[in-house]
mmCIF file of C-alpha atoms in Angstrom:
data_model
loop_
_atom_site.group_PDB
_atom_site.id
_atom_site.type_symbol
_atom_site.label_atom_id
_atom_site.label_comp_id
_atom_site.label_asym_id
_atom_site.label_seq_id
_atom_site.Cartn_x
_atom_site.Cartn_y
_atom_site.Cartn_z
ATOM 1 C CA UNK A 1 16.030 24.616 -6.142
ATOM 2 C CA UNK A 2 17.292 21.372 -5.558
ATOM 3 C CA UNK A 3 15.678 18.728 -8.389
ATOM 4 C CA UNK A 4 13.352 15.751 -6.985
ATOM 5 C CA UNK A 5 12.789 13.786 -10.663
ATOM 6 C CA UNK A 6 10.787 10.914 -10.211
ATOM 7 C CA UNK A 7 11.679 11.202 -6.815
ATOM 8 C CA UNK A 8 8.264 9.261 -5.724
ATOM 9 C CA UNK A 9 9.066 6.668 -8.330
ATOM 10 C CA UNK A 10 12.815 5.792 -6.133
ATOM 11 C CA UNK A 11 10.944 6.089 -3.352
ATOM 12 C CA UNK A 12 8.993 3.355 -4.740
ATOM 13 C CA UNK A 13 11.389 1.251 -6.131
ATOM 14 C CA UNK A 14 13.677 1.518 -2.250
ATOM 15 C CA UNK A 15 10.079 0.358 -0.942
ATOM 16 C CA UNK A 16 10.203 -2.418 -3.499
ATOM 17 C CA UNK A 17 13.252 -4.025 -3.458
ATOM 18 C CA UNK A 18 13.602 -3.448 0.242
ATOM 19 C CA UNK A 19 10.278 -5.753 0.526
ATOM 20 C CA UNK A 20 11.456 -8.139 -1.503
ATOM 21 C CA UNK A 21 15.024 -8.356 0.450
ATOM 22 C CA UNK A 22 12.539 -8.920 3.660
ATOM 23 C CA UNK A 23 10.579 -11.368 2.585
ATOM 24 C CA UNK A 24 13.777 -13.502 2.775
ATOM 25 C CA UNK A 25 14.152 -13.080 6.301
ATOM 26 C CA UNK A 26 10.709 -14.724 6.750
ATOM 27 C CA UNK A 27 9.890 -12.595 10.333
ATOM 28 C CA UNK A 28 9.817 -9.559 8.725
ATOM 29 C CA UNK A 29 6.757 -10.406 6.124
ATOM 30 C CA UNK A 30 4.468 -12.084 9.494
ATOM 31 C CA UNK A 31 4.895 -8.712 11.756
ATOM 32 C CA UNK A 32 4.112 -6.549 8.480
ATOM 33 C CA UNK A 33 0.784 -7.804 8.607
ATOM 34 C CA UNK A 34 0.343 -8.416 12.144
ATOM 35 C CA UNK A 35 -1.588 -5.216 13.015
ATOM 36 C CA UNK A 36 -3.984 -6.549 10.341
ATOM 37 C CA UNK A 37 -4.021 -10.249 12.598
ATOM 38 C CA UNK A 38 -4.917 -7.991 15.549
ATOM 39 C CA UNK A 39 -7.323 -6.399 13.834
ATOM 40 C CA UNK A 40 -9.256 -9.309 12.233
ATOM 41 C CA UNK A 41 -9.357 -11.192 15.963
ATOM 42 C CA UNK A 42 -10.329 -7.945 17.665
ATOM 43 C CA UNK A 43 -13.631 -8.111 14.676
ATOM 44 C CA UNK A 44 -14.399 -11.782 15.504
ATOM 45 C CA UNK A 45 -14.626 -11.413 19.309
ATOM 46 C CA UNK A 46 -17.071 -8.617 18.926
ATOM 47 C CA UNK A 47 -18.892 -11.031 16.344
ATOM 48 C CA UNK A 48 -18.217 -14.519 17.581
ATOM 49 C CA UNK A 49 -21.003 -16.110 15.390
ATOM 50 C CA UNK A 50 -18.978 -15.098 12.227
ATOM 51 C CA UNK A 51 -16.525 -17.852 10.591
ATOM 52 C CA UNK A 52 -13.134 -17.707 9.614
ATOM 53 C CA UNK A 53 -13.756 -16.958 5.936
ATOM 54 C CA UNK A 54 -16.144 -14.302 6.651
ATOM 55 C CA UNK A 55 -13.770 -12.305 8.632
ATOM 56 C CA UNK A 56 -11.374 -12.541 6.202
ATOM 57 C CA UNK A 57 -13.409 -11.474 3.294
ATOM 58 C CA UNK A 58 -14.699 -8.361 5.516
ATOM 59 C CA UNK A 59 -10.602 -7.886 6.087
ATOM 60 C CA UNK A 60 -9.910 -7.795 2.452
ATOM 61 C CA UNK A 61 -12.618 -5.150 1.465
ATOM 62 C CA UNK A 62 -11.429 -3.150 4.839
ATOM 63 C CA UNK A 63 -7.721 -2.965 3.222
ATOM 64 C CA UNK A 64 -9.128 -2.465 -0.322
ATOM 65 C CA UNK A 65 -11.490 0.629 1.080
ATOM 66 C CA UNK A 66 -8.597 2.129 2.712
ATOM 67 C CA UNK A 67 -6.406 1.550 0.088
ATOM 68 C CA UNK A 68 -8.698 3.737 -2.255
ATOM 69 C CA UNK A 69 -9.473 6.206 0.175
ATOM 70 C CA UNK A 70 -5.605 6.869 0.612
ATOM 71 C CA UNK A 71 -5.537 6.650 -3.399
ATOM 72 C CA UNK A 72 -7.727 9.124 -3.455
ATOM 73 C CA UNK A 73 -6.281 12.065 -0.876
ATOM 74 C CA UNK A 74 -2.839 11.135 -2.466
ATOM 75 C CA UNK A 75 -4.231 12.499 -5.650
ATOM 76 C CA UNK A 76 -5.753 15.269 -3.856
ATOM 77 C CA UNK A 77 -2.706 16.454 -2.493
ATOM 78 C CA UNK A 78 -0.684 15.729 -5.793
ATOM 79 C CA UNK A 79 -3.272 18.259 -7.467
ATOM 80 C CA UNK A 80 -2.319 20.945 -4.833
ATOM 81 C CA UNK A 81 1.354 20.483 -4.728
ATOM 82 C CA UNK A 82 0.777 20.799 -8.826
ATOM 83 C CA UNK A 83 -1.143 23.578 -8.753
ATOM 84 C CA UNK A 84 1.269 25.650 -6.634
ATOM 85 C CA UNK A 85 4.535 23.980 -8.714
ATOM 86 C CA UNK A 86 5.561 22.439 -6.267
ATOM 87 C CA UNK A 87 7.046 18.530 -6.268
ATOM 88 C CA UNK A 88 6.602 15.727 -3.591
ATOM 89 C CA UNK A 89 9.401 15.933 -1.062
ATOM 90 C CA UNK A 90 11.849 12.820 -0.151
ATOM 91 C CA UNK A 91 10.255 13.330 3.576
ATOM 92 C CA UNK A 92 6.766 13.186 2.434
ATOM 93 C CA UNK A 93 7.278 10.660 -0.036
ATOM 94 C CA UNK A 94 8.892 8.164 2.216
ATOM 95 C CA UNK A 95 5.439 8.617 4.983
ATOM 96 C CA UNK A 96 3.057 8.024 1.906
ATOM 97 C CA UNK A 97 4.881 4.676 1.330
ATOM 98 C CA UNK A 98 5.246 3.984 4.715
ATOM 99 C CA UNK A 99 1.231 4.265 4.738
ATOM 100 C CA UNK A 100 0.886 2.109 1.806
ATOM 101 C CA UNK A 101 2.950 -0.388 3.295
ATOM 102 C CA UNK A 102 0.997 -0.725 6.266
ATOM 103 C CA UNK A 103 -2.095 -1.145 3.932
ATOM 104 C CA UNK A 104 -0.811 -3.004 0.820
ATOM 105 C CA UNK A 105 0.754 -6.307 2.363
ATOM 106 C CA UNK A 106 -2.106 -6.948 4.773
ATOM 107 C CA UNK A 107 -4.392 -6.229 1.086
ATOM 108 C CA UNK A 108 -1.836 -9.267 -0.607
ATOM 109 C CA UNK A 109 -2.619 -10.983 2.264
ATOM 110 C CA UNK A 110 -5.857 -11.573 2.738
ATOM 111 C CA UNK A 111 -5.970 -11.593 -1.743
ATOM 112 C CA UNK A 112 -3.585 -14.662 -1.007
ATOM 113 C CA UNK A 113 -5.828 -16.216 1.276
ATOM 114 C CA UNK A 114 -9.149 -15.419 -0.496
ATOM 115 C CA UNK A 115 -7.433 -17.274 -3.624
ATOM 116 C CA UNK A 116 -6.537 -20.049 -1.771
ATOM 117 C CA UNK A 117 -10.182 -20.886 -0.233
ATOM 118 C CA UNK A 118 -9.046 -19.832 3.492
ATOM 119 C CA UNK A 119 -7.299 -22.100 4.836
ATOM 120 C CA UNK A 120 -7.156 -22.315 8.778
ATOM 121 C CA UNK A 121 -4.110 -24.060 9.425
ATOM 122 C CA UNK A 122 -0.291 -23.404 10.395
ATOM 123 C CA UNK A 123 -0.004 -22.010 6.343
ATOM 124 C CA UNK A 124 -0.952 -19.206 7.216
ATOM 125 C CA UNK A 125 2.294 -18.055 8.115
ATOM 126 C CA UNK A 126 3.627 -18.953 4.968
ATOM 127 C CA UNK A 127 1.089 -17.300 3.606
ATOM 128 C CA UNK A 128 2.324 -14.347 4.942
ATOM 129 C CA UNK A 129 5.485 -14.672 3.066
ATOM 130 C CA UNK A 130 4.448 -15.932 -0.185
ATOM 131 C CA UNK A 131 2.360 -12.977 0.074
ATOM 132 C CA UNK A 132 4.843 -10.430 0.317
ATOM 133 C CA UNK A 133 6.458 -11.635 -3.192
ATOM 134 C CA UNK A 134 3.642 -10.052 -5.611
ATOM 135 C CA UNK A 135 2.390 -7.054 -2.717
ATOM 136 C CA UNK A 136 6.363 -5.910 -2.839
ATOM 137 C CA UNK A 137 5.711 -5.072 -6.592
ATOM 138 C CA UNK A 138 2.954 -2.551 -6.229
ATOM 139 C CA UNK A 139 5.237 0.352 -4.720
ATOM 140 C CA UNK A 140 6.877 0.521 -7.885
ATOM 141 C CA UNK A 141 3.490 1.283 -9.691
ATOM 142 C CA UNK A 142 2.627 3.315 -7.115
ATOM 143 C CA UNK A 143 5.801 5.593 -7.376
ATOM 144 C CA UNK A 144 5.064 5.999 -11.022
ATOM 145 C CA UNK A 145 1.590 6.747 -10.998
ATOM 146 C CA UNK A 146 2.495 9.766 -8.566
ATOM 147 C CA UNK A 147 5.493 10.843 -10.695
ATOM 148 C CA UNK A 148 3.144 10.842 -13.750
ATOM 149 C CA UNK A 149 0.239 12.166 -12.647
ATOM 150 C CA UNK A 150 1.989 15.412 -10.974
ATOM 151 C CA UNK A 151 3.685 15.520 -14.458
ATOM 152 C CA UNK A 152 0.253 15.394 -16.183
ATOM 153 C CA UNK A 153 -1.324 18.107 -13.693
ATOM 154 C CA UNK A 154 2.181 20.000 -13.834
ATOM 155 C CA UNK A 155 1.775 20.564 -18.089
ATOM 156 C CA UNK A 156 -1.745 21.006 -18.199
ATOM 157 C CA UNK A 157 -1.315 24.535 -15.392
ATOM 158 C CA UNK A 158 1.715 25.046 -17.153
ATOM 159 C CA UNK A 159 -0.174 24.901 -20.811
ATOM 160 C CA UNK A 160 -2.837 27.262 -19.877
ATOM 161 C CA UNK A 161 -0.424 30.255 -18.961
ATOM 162 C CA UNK A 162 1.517 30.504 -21.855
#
């Protein structure tokens, strides 16, 4: 059996540093969070009476939800790949950080924005980029928390049969 150590962890870190390398190219961090843009304009023509900041906030606690909801079948499915000794594939590790990507630097996002009192202007785009800096980092944690908590599960099962 071929050996996947930590393999969600490099998965991570790729995700990571790959971010990072983007956010140089400035066009990269705007389209990451364009489907998010799309999104929050689709919201405020249904609700045309609600403001700016408003839309954002309801943005932000969109990304958080689905960011926990995510979370929470990732640890699902960690807890069955454990219980049958089995690891995370490369395959299936690279589509769960593809999915937190679509969800984590729209979340940095609209944190940036709510931080910065909403501003309405042409920083926005900037935003976008300044953004991506600190919601690059998180794949990293991410990677690790998967590693170790399929190591945790992965003991524990192993624990009770001896």
């Amino acid at each position: 059996m071929k050996t996947t150590k930590n393999i969600a962890l490099k998965t991570g870190a790729v995700f990571s540093v790959l971010s990072l390398l983007f956010t140089f190219t400035i066009v990269v961090p705007m389209f990451s969070i364009m489907h998010a843009l799309f999104l929050q304009q689709a919201i405020e023509m249904i609700f045309p009476e609600m403001d700016y900041a408003t839309g954002t906030q309801i943005m932000f606690l969109f990304f958080g939800a689905l960011f926990l909801i995510i979370l929470f079948l990732l640890m699902k499915r960690i807890k069955t790949l454990a219980g049958k000794n089995q690891n995370i594939r490369l395959g299936e590790s690279i589509l769960i950080m593809f999915i937190f990507y679509i969800i984590i630097h729209p979340l940095g996002y609209y944190l940036l924005l709510w931080l910065q009192g909403f501003p309405v202007d042409a920083l926005n785009a900037i935003m976008s980029v300044a953004s991506f800096l600190f919601s690059s980092l998180p794949f990293v944690l991410l990677g690790f928390m998967m590693d170790w908590y399929w190591k945790k599960l992965n003991n524990s099962e192993n624990k009770g049969v001896l």
